[in-house]
mmCIF file of C-alpha atoms and ligand atoms in Angstrom:
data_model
loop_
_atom_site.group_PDB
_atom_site.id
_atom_site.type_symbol
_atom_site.label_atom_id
_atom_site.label_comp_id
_atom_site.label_asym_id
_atom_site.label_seq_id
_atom_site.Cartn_x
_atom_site.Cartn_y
_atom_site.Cartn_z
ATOM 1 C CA UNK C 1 -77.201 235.547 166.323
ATOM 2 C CA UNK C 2 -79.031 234.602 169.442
ATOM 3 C CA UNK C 3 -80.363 231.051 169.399
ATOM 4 C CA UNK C 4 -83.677 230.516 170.928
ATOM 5 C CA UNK C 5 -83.433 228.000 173.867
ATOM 6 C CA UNK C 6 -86.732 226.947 173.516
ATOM 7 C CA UNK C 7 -86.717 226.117 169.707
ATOM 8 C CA UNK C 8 -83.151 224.225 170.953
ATOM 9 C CA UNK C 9 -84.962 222.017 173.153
ATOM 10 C CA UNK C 10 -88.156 221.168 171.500
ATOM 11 C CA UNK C 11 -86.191 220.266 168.518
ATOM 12 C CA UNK C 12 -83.991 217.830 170.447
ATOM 13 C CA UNK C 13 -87.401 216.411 172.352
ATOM 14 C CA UNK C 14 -88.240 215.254 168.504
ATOM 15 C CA UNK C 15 -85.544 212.974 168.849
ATOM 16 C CA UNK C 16 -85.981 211.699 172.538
ATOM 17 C CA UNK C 17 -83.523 214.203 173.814
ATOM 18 C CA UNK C 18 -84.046 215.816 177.013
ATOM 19 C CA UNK C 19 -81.867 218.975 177.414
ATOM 20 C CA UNK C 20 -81.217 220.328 180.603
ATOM 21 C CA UNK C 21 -81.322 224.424 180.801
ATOM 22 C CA UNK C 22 -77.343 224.801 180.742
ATOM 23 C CA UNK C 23 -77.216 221.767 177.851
ATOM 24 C CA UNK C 24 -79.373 224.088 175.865
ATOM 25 C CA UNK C 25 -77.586 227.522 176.623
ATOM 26 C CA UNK C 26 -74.712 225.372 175.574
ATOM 27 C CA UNK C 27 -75.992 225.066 172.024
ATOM 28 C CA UNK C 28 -76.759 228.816 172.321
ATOM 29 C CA UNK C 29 -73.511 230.158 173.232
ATOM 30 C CA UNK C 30 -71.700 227.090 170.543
ATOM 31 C CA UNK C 31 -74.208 229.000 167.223
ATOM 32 C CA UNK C 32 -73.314 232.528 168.146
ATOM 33 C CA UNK C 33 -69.233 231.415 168.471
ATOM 34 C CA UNK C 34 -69.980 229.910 165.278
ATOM 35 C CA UNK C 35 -71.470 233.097 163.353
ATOM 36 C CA UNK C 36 -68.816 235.044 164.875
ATOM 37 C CA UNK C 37 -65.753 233.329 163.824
ATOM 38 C CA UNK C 38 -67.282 232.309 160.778
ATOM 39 C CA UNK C 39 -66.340 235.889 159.508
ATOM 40 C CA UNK C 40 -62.335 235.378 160.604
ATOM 41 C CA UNK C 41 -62.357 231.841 158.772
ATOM 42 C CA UNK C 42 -64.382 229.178 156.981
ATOM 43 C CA UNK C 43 -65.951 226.679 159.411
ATOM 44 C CA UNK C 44 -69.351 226.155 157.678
ATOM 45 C CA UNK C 45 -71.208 227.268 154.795
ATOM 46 C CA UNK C 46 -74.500 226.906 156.933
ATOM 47 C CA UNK C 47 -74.927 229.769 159.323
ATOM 48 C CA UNK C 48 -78.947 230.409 159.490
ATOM 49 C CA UNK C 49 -80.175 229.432 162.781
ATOM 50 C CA UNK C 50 -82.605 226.560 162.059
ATOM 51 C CA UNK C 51 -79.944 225.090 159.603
ATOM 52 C CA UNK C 52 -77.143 225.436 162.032
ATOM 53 C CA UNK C 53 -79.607 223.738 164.951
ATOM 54 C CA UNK C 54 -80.864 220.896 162.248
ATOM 55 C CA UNK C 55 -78.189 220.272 160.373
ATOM 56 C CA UNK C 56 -75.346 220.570 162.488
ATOM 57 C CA UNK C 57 -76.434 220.263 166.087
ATOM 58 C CA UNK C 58 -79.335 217.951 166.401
ATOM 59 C CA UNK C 59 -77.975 215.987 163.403
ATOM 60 C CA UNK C 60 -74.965 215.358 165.343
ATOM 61 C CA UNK C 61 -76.996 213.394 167.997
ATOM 62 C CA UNK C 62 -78.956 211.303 165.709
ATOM 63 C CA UNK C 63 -75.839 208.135 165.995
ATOM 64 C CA UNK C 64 -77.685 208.027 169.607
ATOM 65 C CA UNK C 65 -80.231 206.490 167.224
ATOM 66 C CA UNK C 66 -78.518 203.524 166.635
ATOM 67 C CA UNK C 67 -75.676 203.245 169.755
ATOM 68 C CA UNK C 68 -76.060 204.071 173.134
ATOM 69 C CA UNK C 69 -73.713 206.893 174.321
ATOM 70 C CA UNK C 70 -74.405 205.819 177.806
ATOM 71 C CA UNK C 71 -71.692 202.851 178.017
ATOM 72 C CA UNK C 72 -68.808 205.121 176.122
ATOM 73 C CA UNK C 73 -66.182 206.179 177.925
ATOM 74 C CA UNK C 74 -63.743 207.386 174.962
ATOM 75 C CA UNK C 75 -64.478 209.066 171.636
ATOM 76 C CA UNK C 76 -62.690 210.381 168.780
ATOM 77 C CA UNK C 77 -64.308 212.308 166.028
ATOM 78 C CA UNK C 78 -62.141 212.704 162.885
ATOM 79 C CA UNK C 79 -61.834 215.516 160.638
ATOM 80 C CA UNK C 80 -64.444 217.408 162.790
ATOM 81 C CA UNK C 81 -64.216 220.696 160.986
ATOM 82 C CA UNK C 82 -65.779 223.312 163.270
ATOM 83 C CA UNK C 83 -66.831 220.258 165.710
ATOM 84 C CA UNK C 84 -69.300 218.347 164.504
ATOM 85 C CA UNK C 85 -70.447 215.541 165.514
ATOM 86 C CA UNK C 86 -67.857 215.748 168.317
ATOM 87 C CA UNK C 87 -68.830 218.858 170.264
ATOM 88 C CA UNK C 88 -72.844 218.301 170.713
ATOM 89 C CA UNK C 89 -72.040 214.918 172.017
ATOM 90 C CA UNK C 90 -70.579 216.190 174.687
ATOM 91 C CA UNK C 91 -72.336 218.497 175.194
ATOM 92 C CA UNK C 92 -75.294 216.076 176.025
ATOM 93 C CA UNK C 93 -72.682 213.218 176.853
ATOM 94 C CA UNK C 94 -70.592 215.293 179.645
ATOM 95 C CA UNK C 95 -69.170 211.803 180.989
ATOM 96 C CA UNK C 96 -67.603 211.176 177.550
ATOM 97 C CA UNK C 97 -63.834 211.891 177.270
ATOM 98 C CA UNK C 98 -63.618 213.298 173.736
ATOM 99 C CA UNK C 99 -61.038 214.318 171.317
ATOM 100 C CA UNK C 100 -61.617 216.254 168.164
ATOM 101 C CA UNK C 101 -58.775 215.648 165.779
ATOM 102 C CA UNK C 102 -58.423 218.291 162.421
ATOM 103 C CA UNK C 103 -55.597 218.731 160.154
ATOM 104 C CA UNK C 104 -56.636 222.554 159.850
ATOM 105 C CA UNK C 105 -54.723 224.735 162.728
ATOM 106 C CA UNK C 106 -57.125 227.492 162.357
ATOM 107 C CA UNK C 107 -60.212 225.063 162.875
ATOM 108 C CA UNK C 108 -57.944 223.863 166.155
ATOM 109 C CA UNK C 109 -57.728 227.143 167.272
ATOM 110 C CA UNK C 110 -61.767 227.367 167.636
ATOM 111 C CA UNK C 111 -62.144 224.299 168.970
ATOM 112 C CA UNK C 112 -59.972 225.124 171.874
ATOM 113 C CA UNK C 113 -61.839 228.883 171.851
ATOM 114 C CA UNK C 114 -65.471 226.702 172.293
ATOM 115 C CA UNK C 115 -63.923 224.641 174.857
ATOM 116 C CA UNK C 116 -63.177 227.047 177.399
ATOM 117 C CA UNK C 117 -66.869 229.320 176.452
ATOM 118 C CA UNK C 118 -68.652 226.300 177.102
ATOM 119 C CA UNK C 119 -66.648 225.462 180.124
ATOM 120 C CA UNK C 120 -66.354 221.783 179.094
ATOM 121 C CA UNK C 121 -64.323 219.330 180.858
ATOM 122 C CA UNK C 122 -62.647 216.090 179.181
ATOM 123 C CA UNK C 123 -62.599 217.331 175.940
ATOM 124 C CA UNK C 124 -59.432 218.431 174.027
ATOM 125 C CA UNK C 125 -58.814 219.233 170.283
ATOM 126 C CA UNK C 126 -55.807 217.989 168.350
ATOM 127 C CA UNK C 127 -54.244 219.342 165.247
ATOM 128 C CA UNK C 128 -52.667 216.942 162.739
ATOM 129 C CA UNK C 129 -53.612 214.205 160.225
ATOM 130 C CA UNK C 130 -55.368 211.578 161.200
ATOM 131 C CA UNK C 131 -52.810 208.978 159.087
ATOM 132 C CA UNK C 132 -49.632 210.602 161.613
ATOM 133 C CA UNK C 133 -51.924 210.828 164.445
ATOM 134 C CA UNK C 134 -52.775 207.233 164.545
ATOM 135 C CA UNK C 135 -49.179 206.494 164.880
ATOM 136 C CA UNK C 136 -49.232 207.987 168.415
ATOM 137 C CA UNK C 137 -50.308 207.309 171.708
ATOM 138 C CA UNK C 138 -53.812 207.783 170.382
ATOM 139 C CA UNK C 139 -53.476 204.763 168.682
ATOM 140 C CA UNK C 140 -56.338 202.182 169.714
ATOM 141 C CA UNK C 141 -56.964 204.036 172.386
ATOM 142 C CA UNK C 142 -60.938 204.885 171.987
ATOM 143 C CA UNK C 143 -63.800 202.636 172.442
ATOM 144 C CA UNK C 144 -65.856 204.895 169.447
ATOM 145 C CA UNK C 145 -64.650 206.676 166.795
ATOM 146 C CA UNK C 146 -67.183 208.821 164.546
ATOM 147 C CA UNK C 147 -66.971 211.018 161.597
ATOM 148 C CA UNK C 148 -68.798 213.245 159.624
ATOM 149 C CA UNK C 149 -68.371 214.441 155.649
ATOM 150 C CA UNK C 150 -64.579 213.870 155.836
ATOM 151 C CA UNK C 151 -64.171 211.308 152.942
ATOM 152 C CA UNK C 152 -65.244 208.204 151.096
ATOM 153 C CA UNK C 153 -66.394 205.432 153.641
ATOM 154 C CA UNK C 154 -63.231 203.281 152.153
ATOM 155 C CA UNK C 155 -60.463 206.065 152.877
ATOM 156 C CA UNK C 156 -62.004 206.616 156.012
ATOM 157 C CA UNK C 157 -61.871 203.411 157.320
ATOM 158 C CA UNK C 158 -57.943 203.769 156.877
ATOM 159 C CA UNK C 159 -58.190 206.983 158.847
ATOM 160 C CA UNK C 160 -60.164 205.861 161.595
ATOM 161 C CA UNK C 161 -59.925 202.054 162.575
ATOM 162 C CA UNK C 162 -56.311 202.698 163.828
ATOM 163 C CA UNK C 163 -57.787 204.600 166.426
ATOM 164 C CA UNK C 164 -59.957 202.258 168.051
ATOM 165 C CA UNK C 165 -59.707 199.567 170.526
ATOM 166 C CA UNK C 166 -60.426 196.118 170.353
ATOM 167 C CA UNK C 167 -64.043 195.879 170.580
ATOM 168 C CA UNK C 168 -64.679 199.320 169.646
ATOM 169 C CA UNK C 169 -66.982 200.670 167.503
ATOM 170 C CA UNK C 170 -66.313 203.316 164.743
ATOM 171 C CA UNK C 171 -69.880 205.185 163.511
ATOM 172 C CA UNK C 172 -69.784 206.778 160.242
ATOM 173 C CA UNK C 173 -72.393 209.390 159.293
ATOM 174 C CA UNK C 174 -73.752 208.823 155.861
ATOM 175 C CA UNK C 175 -75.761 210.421 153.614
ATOM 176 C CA UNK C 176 -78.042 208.539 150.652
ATOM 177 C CA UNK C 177 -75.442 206.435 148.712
ATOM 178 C CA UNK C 178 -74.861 204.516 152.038
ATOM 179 C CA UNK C 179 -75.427 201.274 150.809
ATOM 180 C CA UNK C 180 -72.950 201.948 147.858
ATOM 181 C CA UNK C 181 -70.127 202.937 149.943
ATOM 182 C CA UNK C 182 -70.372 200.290 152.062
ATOM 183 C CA UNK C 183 -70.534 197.581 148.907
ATOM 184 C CA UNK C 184 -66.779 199.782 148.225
ATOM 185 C CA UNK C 185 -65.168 199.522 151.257
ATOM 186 C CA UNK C 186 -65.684 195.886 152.251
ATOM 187 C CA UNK C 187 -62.076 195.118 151.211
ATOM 188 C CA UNK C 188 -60.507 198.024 153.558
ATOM 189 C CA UNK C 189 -62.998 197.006 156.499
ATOM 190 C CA UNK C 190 -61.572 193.534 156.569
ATOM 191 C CA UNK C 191 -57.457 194.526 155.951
ATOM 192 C CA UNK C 192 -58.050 196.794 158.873
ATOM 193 C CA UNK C 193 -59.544 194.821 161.392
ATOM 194 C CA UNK C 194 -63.355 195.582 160.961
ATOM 195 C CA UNK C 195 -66.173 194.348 160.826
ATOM 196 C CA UNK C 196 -69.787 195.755 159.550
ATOM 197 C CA UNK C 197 -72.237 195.575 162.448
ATOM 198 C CA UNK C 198 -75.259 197.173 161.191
ATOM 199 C CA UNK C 199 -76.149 199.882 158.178
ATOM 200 C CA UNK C 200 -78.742 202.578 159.175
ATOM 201 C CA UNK C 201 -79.896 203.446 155.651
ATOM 202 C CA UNK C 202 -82.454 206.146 155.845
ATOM 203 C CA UNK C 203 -83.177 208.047 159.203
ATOM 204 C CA UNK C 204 -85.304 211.619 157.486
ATOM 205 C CA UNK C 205 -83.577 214.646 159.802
ATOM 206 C CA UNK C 206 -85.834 217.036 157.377
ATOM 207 C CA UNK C 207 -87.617 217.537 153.740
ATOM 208 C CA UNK C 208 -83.741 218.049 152.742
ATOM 209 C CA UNK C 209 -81.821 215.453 154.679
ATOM 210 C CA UNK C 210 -81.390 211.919 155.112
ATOM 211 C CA UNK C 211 -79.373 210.671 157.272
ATOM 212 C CA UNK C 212 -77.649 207.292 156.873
ATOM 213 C CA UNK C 213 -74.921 204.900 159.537
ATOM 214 C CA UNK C 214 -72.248 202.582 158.735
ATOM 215 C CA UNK C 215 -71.431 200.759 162.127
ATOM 216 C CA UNK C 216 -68.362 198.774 162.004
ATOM 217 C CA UNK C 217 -66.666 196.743 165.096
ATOM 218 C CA UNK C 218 -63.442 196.672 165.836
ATOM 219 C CA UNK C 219 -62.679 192.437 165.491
ATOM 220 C CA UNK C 220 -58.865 192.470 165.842
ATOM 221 C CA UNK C 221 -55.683 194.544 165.847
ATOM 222 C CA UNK C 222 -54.819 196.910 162.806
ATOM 223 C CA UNK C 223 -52.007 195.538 161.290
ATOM 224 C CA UNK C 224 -48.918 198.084 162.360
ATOM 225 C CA UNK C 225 -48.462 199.150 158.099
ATOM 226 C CA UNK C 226 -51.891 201.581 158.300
ATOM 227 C CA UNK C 227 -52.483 203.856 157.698
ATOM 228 C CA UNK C 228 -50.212 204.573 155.125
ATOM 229 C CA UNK C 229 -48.537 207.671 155.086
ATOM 230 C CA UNK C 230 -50.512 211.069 154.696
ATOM 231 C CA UNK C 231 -52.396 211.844 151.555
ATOM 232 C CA UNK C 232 -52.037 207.577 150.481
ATOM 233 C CA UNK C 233 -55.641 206.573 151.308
ATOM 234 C CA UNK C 234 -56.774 208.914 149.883
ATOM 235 C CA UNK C 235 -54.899 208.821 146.393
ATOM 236 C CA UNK C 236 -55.148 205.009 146.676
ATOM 237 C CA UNK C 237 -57.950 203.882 148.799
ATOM 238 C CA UNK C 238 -57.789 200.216 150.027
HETATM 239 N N1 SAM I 301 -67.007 216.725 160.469
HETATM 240 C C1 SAM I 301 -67.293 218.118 160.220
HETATM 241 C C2 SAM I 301 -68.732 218.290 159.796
HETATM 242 O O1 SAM I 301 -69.407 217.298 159.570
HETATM 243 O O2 SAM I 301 -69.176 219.453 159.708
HETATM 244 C C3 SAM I 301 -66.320 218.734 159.210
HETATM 245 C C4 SAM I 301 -66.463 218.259 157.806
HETATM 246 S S1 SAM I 301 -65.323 219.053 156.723
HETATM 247 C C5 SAM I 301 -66.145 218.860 155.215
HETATM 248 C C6 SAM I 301 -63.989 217.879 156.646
HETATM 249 C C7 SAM I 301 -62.915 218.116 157.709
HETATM 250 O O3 SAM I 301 -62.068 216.984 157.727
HETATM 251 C C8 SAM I 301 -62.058 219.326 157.430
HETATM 252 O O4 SAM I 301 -62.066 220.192 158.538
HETATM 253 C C9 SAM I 301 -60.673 218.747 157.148
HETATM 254 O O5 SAM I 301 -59.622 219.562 157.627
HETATM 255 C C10 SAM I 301 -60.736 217.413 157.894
HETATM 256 N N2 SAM I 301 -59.868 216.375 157.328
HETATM 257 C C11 SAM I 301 -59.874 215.894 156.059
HETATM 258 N N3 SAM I 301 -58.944 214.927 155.904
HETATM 259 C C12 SAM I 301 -58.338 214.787 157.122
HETATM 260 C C13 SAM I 301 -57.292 213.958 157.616
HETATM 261 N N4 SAM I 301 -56.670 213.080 156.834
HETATM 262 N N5 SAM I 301 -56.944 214.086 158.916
HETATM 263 C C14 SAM I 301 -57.555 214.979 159.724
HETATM 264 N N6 SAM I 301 -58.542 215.797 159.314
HETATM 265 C C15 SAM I 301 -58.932 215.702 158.025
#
């Protein structure tokens, strides 16, 4: 259950990442929270230690392949299930104010739990949909929104865009049907206010995994009607 901090930095160094010592007891202390709790209630179905630090940790960081965190002041990660990609980019982002939004309480309730064991600052974890979310203060509020595995690229959009200021960026992780998504969604992009800035089709994480971007700007206000009301994008996707 112990996660070795040499392994965590010399897998990070593959992808330009410097981790500092606490950075990478960080990660440490983040795996062995996640094998514990992972016996009181489902956060991930990949618990071995190299998959947890590939798939979930260092794939987290690969957006910094195509944005640089350095100029981002707010993020918003939605649906991030047991906190990915939200939590390792702050952990290596500390300036970052971040919020982790989940409709699943129990998911919430270890988020807040790896909040205080890491002793991270500017970070908080909200509980709710992300269609009644938007509707609050949260509301264009963030200069980047990203999101991993939580839907379609077209009902996503509808969750997300909402969220993001004018200018703003939202980065959606992708895996190999990318370009197919994206060819889907072009009508939701545009109703919401987006616009497609770049597709990052194929960046190899491992033998398994490729890893592809959708990076859409934020071109004007999202009209006041989306998202529609919980559980609508997704049962009718713009
Ligand atoms: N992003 C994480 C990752 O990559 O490991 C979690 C992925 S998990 C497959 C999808 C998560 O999205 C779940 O925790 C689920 O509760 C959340 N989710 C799905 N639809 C949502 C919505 N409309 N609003 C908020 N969270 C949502």
């Amino acid at each position: 259950m112990i996660m070795n901090i040499n392994k965590i930095t010399e897998k990070f160094k593959n992808i330009d990442i410097q981790l500092n010592e606490r950075q990478a007891e960080q990660f440490s202390i983040y795996y062995k929270e996640l094998c514990i709790w992972n016996d009181k209630i489902n956060l991930t179905s990949i618990l071995e230690e190299d998959a947890v630090l590939m798939k979930h940790f260092v794939d987290s960081l690969l957006s910094t392949k195509v944005i640089d965190y350095k100029d981002v002041k707010r993020l918003i990660d939605v649906g991030t299930g047991a906190g990915f990609p939200g939590i390792p980019i702050k952990i290596v982002y500390p300036h970052i104010e971040v919020v982790l939004l989940d409709a699943l309480s129990k998911r919430v309730i270890f988020l807040d739990h790896v909040i205080e064991k890491l002793d991270l600052n500017g970070i908080s974890a909200v509980h709710g949909r992300a269609e009644d979310l938007a509707r609050t203060d949260l509301r264009e509020s963030f200069d980047l929104c990203v999101s991993r595995a939580v839907s379609q690229l077209n009902v996503l959009c509808e969750y997300c865009l909402p969220f993001i200021s004018n200018n703003g960026l939202f980065i959606s992780y992708k895996g190999n049907k990318t370009i197919e998504e994206l060819e889907q969604s072009k009508n939701a992009i545009s109703i919401l206010g987006g616009k497609v800035e770049s597709v990052v089709d194929n960046i190899v994480l491992d033998a398994s995994t490729n890893r592809g971007f959708v990076i859409i700007r934020k071109e004007s206000i999202t009209d006041v009607k989306y998202p529609r009301r919980a559980g609508k994008p997704l049962k009718r996707p713009l």
